[in-house]
XYZ file of C-alpha atoms in Angstrom:
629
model
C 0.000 0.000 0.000
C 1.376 3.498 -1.013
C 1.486 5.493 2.395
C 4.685 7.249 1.946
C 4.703 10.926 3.200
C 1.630 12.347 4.117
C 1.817 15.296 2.306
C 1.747 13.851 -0.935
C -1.367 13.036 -0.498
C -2.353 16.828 0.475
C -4.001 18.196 -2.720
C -3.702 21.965 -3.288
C -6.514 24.138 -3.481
C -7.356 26.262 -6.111
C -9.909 28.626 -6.622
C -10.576 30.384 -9.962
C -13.413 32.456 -11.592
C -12.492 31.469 -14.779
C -15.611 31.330 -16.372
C -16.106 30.029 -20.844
C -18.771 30.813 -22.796
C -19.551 27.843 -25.088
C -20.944 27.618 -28.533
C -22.276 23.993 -29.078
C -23.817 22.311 -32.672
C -26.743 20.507 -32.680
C -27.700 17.861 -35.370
C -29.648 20.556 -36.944
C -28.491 24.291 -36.427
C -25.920 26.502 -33.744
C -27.063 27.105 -30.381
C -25.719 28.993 -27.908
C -25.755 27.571 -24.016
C -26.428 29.573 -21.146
C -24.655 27.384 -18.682
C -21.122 28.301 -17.321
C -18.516 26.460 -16.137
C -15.837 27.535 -13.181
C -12.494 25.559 -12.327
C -12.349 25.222 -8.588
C -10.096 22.841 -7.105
C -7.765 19.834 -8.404
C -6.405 16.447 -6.733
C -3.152 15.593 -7.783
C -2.156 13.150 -4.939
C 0.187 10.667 -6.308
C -2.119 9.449 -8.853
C -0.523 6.588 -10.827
C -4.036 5.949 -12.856
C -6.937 7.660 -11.277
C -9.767 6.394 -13.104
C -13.164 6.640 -11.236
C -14.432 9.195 -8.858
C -17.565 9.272 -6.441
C -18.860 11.815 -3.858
C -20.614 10.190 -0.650
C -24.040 11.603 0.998
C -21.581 13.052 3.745
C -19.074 14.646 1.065
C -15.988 12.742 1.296
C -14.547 12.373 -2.165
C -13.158 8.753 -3.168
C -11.080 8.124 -5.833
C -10.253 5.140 -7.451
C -6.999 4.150 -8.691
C -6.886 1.578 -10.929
C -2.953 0.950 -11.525
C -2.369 1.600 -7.442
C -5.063 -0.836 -6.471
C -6.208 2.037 -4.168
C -9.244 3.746 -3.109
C -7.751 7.654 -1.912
C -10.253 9.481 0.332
C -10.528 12.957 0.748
C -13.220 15.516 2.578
C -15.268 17.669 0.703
C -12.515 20.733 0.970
C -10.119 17.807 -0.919
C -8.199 17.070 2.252
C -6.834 13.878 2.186
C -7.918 11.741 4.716
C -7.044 7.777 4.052
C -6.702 5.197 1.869
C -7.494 1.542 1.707
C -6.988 -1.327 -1.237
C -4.072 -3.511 -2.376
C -2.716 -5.009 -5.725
C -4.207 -8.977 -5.110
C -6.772 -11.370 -5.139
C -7.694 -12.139 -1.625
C -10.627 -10.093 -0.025
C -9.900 -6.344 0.000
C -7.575 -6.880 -2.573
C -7.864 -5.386 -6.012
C -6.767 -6.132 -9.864
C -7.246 -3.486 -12.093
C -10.143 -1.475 -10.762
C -11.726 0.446 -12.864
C -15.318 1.540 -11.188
C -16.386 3.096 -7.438
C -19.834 3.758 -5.983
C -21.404 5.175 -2.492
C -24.540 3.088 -1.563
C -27.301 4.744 0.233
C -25.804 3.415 3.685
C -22.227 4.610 2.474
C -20.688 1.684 1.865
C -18.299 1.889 -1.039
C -18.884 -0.232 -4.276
C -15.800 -1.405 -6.093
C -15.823 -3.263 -9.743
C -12.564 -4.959 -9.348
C -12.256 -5.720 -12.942
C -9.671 -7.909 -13.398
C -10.649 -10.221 -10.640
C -14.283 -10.319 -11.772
C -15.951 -9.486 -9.197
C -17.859 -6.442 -6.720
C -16.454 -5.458 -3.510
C -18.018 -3.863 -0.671
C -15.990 -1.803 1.770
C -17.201 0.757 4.712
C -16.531 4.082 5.090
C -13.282 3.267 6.474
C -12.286 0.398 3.759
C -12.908 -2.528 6.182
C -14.113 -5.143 3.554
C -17.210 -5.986 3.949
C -17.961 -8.582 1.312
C -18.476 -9.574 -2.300
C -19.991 -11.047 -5.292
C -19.035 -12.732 -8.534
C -16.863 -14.759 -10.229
C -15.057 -15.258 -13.661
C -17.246 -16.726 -16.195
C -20.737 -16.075 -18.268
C -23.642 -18.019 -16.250
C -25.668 -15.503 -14.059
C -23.653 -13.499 -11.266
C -20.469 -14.185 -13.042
C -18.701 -11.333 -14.623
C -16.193 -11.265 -17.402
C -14.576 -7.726 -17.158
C -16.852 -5.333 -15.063
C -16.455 -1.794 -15.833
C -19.229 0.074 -14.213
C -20.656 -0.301 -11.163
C -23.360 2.058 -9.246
C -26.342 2.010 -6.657
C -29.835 3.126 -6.790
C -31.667 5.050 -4.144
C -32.638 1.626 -2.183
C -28.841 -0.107 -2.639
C -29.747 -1.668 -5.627
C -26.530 -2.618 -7.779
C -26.140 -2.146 -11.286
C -23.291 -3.803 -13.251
C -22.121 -3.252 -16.243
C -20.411 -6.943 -17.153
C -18.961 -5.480 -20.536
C -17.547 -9.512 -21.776
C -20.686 -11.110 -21.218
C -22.477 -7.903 -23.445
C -25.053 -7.616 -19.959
C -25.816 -5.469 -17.401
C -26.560 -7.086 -14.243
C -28.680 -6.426 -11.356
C -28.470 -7.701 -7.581
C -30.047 -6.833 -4.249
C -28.043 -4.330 -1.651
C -26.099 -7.610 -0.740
C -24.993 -9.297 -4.353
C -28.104 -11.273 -4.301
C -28.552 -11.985 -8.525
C -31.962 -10.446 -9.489
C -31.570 -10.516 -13.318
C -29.895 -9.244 -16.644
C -30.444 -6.703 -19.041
C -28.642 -8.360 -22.755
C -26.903 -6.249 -25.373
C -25.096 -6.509 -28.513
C -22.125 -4.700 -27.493
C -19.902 -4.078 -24.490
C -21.737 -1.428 -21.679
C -18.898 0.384 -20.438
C -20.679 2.383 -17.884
C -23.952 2.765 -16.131
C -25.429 5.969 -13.506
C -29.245 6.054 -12.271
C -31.612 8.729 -12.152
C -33.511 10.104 -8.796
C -36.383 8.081 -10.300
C -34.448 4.831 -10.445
C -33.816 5.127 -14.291
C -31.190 3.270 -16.014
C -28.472 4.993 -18.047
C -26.128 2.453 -20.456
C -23.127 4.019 -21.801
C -22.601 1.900 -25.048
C -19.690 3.339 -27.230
C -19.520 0.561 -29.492
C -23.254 1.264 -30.421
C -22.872 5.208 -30.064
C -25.849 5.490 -27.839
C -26.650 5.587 -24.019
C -29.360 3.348 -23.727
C -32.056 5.350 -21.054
C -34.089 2.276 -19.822
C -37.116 3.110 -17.598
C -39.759 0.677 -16.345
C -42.139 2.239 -19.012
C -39.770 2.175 -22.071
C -36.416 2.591 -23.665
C -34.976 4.768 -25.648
C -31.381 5.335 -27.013
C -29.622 8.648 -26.994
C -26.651 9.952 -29.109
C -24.096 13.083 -28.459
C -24.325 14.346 -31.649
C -22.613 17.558 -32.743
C -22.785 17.714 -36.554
C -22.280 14.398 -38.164
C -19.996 13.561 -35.135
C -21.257 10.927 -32.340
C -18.745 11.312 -29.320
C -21.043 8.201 -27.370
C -18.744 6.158 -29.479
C -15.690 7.793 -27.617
C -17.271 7.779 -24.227
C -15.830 6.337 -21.674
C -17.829 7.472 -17.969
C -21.312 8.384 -17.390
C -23.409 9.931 -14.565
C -26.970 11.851 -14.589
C -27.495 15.032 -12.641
C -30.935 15.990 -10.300
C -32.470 16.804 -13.636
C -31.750 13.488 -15.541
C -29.171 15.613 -17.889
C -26.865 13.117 -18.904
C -22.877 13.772 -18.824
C -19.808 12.049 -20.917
C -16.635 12.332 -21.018
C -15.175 11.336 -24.098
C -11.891 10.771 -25.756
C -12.407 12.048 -29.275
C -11.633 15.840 -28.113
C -10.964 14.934 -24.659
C -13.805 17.023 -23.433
C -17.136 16.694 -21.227
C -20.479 16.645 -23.101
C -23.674 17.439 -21.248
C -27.494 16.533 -23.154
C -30.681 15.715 -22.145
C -32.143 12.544 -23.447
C -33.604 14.175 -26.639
C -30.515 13.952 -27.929
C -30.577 17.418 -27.329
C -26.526 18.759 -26.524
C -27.103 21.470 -23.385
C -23.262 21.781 -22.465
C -19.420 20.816 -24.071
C -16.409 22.188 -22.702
C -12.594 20.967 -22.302
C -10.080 20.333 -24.919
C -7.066 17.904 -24.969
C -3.955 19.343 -22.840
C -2.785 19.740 -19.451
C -4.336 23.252 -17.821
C -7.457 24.145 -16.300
C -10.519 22.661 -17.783
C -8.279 20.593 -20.252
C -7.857 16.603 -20.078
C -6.347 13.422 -21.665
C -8.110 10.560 -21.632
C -11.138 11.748 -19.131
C -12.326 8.990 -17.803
C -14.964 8.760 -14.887
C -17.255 11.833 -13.767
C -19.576 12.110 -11.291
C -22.037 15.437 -10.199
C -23.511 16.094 -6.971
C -26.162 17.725 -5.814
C -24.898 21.326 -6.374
C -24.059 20.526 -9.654
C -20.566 20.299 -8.949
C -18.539 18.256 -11.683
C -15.634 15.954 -10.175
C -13.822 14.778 -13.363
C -11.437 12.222 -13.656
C -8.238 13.153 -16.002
C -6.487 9.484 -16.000
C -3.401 10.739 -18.150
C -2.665 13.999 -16.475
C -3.322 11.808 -13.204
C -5.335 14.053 -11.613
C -9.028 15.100 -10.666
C -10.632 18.003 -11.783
C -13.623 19.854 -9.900
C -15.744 22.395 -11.337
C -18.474 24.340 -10.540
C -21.521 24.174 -13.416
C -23.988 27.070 -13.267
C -27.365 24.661 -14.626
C -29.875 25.548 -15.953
C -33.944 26.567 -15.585
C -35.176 23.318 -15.800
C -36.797 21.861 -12.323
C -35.389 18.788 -10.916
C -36.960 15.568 -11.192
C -40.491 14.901 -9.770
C -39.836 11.275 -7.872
C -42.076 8.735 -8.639
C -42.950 6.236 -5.714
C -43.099 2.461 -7.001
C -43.829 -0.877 -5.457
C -41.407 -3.363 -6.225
C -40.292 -6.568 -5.274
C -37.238 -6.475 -2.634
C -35.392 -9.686 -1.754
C -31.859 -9.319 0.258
C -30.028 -11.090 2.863
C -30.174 -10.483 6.118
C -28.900 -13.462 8.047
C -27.145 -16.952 8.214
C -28.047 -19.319 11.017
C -24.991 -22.094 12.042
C -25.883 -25.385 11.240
C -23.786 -27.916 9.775
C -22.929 -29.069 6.179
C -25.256 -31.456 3.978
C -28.894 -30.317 5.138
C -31.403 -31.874 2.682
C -34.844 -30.251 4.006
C -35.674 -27.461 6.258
C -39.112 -26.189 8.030
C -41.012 -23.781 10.485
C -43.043 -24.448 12.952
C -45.621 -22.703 14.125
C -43.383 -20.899 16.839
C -40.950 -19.722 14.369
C -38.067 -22.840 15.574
C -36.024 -23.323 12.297
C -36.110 -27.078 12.184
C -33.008 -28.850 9.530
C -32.467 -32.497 8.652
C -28.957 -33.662 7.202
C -29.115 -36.980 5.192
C -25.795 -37.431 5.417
C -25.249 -37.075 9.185
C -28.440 -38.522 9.759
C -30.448 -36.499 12.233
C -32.920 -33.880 12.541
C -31.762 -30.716 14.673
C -34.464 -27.726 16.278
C -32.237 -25.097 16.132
C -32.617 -22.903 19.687
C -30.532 -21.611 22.576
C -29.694 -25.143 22.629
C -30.081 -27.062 19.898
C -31.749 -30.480 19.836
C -30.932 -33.808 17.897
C -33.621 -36.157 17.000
C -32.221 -39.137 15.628
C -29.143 -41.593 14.845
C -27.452 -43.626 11.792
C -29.127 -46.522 12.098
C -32.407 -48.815 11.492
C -34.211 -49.126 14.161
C -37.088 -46.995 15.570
C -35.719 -42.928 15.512
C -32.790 -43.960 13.186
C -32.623 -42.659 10.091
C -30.486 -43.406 6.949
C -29.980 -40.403 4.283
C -33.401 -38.969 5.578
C -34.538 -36.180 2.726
C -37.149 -34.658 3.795
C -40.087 -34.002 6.921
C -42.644 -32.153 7.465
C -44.128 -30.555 10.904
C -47.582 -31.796 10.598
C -50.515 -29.575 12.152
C -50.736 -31.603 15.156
C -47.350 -30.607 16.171
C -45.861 -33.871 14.974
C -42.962 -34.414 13.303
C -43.433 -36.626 9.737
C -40.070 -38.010 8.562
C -39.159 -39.378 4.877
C -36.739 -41.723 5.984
C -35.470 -42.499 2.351
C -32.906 -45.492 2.382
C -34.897 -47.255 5.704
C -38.094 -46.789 3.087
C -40.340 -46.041 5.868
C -42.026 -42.948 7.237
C -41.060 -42.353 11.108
C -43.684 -39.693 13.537
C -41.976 -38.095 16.329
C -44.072 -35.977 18.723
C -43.094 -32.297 19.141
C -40.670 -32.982 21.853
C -38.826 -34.960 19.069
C -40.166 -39.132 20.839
C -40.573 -41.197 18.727
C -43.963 -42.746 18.255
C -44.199 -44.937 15.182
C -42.866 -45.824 11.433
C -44.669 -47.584 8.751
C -43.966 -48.560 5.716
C -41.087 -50.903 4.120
C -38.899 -51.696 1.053
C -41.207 -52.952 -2.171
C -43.114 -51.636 -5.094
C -46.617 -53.036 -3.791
C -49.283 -50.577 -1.921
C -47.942 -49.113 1.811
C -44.577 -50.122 0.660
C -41.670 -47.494 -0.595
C -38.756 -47.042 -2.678
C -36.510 -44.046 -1.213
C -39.335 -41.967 -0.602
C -37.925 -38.187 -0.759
C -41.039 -36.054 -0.142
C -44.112 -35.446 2.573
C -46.361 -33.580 3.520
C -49.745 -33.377 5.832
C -52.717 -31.221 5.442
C -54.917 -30.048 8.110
C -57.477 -33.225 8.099
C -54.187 -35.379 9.447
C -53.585 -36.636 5.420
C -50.166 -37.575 5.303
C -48.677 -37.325 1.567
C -45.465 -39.223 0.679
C -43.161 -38.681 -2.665
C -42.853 -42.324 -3.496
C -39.865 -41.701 -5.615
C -38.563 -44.344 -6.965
C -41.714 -46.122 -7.548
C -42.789 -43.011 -9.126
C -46.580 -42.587 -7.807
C -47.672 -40.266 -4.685
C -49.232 -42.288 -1.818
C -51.773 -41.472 0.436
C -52.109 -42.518 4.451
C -54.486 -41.740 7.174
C -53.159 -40.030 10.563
C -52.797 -43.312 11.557
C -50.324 -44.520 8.855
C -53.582 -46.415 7.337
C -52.920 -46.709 3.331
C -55.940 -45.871 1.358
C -54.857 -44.217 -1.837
C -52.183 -44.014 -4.593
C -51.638 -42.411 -7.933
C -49.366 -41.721 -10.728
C -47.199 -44.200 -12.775
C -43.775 -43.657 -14.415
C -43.281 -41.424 -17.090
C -42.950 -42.599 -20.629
C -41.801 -39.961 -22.981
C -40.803 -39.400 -26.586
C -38.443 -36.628 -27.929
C -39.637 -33.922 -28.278
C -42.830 -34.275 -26.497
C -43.906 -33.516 -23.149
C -44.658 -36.108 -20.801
C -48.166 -37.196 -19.821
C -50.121 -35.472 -16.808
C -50.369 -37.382 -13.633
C -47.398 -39.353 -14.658
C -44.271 -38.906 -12.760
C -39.959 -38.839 -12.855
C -38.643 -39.453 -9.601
C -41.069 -36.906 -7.456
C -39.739 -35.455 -4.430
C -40.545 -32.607 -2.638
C -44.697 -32.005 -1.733
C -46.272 -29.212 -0.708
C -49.591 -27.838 0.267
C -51.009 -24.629 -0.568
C -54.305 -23.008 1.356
C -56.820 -24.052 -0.653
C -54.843 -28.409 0.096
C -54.175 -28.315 -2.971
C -50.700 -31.109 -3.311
C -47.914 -29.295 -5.390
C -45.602 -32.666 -6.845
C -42.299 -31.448 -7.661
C -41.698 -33.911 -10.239
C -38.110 -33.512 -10.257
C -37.174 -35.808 -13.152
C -39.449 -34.339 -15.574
C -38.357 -30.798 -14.719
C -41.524 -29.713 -13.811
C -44.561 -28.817 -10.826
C -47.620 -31.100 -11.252
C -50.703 -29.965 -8.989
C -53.499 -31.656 -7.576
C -56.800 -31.536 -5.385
C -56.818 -33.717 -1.883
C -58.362 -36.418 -3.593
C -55.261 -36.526 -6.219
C -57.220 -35.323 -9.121
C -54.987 -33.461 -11.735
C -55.322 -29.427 -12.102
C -52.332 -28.410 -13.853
C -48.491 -28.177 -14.664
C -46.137 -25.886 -14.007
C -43.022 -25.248 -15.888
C -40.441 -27.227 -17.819
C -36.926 -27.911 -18.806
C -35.050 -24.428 -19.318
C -33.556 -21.676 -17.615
C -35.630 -18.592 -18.545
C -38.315 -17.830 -16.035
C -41.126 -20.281 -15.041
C -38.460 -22.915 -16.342
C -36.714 -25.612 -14.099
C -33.712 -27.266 -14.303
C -32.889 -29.852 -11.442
C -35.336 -28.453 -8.691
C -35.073 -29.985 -5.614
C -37.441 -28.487 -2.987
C -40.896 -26.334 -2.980
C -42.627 -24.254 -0.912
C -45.604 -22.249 -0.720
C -46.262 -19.094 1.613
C -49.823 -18.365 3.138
C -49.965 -16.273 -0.123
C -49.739 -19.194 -2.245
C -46.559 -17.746 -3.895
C -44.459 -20.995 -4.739
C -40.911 -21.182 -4.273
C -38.068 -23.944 -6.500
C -34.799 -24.238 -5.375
C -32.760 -25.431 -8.954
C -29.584 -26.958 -8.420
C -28.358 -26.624 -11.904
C -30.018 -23.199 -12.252
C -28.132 -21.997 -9.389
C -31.296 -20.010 -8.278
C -34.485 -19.685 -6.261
C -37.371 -19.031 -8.458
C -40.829 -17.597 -6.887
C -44.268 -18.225 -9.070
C -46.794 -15.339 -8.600
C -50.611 -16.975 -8.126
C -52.869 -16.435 -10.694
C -50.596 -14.597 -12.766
C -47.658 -15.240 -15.092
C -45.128 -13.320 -12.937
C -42.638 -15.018 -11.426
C -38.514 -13.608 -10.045
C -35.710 -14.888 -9.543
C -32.545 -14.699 -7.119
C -29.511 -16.066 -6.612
C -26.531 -17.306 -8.835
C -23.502 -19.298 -9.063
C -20.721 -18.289 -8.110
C -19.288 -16.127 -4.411
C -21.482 -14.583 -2.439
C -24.488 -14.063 0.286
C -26.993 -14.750 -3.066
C -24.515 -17.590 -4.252
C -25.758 -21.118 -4.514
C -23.683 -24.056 -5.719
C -25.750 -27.244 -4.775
C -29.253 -26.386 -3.311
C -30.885 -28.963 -1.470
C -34.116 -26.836 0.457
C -36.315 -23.941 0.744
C -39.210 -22.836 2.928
C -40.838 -19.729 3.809
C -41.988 -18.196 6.974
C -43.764 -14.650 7.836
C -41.850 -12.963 4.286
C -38.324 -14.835 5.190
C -37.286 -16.981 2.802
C -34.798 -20.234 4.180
C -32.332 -21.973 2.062
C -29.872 -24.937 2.472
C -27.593 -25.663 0.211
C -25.171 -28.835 0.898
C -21.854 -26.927 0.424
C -22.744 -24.376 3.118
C -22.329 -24.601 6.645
C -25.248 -22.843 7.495
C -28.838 -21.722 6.635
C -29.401 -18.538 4.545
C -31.827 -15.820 5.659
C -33.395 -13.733 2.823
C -36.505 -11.509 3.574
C -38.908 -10.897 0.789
C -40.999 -7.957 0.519
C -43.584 -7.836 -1.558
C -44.366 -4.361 -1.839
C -41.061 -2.770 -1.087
C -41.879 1.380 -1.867
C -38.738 2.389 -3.864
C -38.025 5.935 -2.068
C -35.930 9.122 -3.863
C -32.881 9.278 -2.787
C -31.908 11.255 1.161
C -30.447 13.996 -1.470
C -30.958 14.669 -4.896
C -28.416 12.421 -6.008
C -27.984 10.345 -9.212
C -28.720 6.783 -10.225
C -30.936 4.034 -13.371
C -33.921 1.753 -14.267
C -35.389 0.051 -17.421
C -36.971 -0.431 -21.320
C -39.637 0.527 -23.981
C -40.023 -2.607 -25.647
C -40.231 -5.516 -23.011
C -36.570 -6.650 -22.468
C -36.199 -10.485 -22.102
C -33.627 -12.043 -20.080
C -33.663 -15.133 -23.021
C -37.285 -15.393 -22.082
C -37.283 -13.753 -19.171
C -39.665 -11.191 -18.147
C -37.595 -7.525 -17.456
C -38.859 -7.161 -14.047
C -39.049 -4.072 -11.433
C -36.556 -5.130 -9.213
């Protein structure tokens, strides 16, 4: 780390009235611009390759560094104050930054580009955490360049190699992708939550809004200097500012297409760059540019103009984010709440069940006798307070009573009626009906309270390419559920798909089928439904938990592959209690907390700040629906 003398880091102050008057082009006639432009201070601290600069909501100025590995800090008067980052790989480490943002709890947002991933700092540069990895599924990157925040800690990120911008939750958790045919370089957001897609290989910035989309050039004559831009950020007013490299000069326009403001020229005084690179404006309309070759930072005053700020727009969106992870140990295969909130977890590999407490109780052994289990997968905590147990390689269902006694098992290896092979789902609805995933034996059985059999259906899939399998036949079924009207959801694992049914096992309808876009499934391996019949998949090879709107067609997403608190690399459960949403996942030593709301009110920012949303035409993630976060 570069600490050296102190007082190189001291920038000088300068204070100018030098004021241009600026004659811009349009794409149709001259116009003159009534907005001025005053030099007022420059950093100069020891830059090596300064290339991205943000201001937080208290003013401290960070700068980012890309060929130091550095983040400088300084207070709004340009003081220097600290630094934090380091050339490496390991957390807090950093390869080739080459974007910063302030969240709306100032924590500080770094794309560290050559390591493919998003780091989180605070204030201070204690890291905090991160998200990504190298590669091209969902909540991988492949060179990030642009990284920024929305009013609620959204994160936008432009993953220029994969031609995408991504966006995740305040924590990394993946929400989805917008696609494009070129590299994004850069991306800001409006007060209003509007996207803004710096796209020089397509000369446009793409404004994306949850109404439409529209692309904008920075035309002056025949010239387009979006295809030489190289940072972005909006103002209060959703005016739109470039820097670009053809004249090495700042461009200001409104997303008409309509040029309000250009100043600079290439060279090394006041008001001149090389190679401007990242620019951000606060609230006072106060330019920071960043002037990578004459490895400095420029700050100038704008005068604006007339037009009001933006009116903000309150929206109801969905909000999913983590908030928790409670111990427990590797290789949990099912997880439930009961009625008193206990987080209840069963490992089929360890071979127990565990209420998770101040102290934490095991039911159960590796074994065969009564309250042994052998690779258990899944249970259920019936309505009577009883405990219903899938205990897959004994082929038998085992009842505990709610202080975890055992009471009585039934069932035993065999294809014939009352008998199981590795059952891996159950389930009991409120008359005492206790539902079992047959799975092997492909059919879903039927028992009284009692363990009395009195009912089976479904036979084995038979299926031809290219066409779907038949309803009310099954592929290895494994996880049930119930939602309130006792209706059985079949996760019918094998053919990639949700079969649903009435309590007497009469069909209704599918759900879903081989694929990744949304309302696809690839590998699921759990379900769940919440008392507002939303139904939630865990897909192993989809790397994701995927939640089905009722009667409706919408459905989100979250999570990835990949590093991170929204990272899942072999799920194995879900459930969801009052709006928190549990998930296991055998290569984590612990259960993940997400809470899910609903109707989260988007809110303008604490300051008229600047930050992005969405398109015109629906934008499809391949089929996927471009949702409101």
């Amino acid at each position: 780390m570069l600490f050296m003398h102190l007082n190189l880091y001291k920038s000088k102050l300068y204070v100018s009235a030098v004021v241009t008057a600026f004659l811009v082009l349009s794409t149709t006639q001259f116009v003159y611009s009534f907005e001025d432009v005053n030099f007022v201070q420059e950093l100069n601290s020891g830059y090596q390759e300064p290339v991205d600069v943000v201001v937080s909501n208290d003013g401290e100025i960070y700068v980012l560094d890309s060929r130091l590995a550095q983040v400088l800090v300084y207070d709004e008067t340009g003081y220097y104050l600290r630094s934090f980052g380091a050339r490496g790989s390991g957390n807090g480490e950093l390869n080739s930054p080459q974007s910063i943002a302030v969240t709306p709890k100032n924590e500080i947002l770094v794309a560290d580009t050559g390591n493919d991933r998003i780091q989180a700092f605070d204030r201070d540069g204690k890291f905090l955490f991160s998200f990504g990895s190298s590669g091209r599924l969902r909540g991988q990157f492949q060179s990030p360049t642009g990284v920024t925040t929305d009013s609620n800690g959204f994160i936008l990120v432009s993953d220029s190699g994969n031609q995408r911008v991504q966006i995740f939750s305040p924590h990394g958790i993946y929400r989805y992708y917008i696609p494009f045919e070129d590299e994004p370089l850069d991306v800001s957001i409006d007060s209003n939550n509007t996207y803004y897609i710096l796209r020089p290989q397509a000369g446009v910035v793409s404004v994306i809004s949850p109404e439409q989309r529209t692309d904008v050039r920075c035309l002056i004559g025949n010239k387009n200097y979006a295809n030489a831009g190289s940072g972005i950020t909006v103002d209060a007013k959703g005016d739109i500012y470039i820097t670009e490299t053809f004249e090495h000069s700042i461009k200001k326009f409104n997303n008409t297409d309509g040029l309000l403001l250009s100043f600079g020229s290439e060279g090394k005084s006041r008001g001149q760059f090389k190679s401007p690179a990242g620019i951000y404006v606060d609230r006072n309309n106060r330019i920071y540019a960043v002037d990578t070759r004459n490895k400095r930072v420029q700050i100038l005053q704008n005068s604006g103009n007339t037009n009001l700020p933006m009116v903000t727009e309150e929206r109801s969106v969905p909000m999913i984010d983590y908030i928790d992870t409670i111990p427990a140990d590797l290789y949990l295969s099912d997880i439930q709440i009961n009625p008193d909130g206990e987080v209840l977890s069963l490992s089929d590999k360890n071979d127990y069940l565990m209420i998770h407490g101040v102290v934490n109780q095991v039911i159960g052994s590796t074994g065969r006798s009564e309250g042994q289990f052998n690779a258990p997968a899944a249970f259920d905590y019936g309505p009577d307070g009883k405990i219903y147990v899938a205990d897959t390689l004994n082929h038998r269902v085992q009842i505990f009573d709610r202080e975890g006694k055992f009471e009585y098992a039934f069932g035993e290896r065999g294809s014939k009626t009352g008998q199981f092979s590795s059952p891996q789902g159950i389930v009991v609805n409120s008359n005492g009906i206790i539902y079992v995933a047959d799975t092997l034996n492909n059919r879903i059985q039927m028992f009284n309270k009692d363990g009395i059999f009195f009912m089976a259906f479904g036979t084995r899939s038979i299926t031809k390419k290219d066409q779907q399998p038949d309803t009310g036949t099954f592929l290895q079924p494994k996880a049930l559920a119930l939602n309130t009207d006792e209706d059985l959801y079949v996760l019918d694992s094998g053919n990639n798909r949700i079969q649903v049914f009435d309590d007497k096992g009469r069909f209704i309808k599918t759900i879903g089928a081989l694929g990744e876009s949304y309302g696809q499934f690839n590998d699921p391996v759990d379900i769940a439904i919440d008392q507002e019949n939303h139904v939630y998949v865990a897909e192993r090879d989809n790397h994701r938990i995927q939640i089905i709107f009722p009667w409706s067609e919408k459905t989100i997403v979250f999570g990835s592959s990949g590093l991170g608190y929204g990272c899942f690399q072999e799920l194995t459960g879900v459930e969801v209690y009052q709006n928190k949403i549990y998930v296991t996942d055998q290569q984590d030593s612990g259960i993940r907390v997400y809470q899910f709301d609903k109707n989260f009110k988007q809110s303008a920012p604490s300051k008229p700040e600047i930050q992005p949303q969405k398109p015109k035409e629906e934008i499809q993630d391949d089929e996927e629906e471009f949702e409101l976060r």
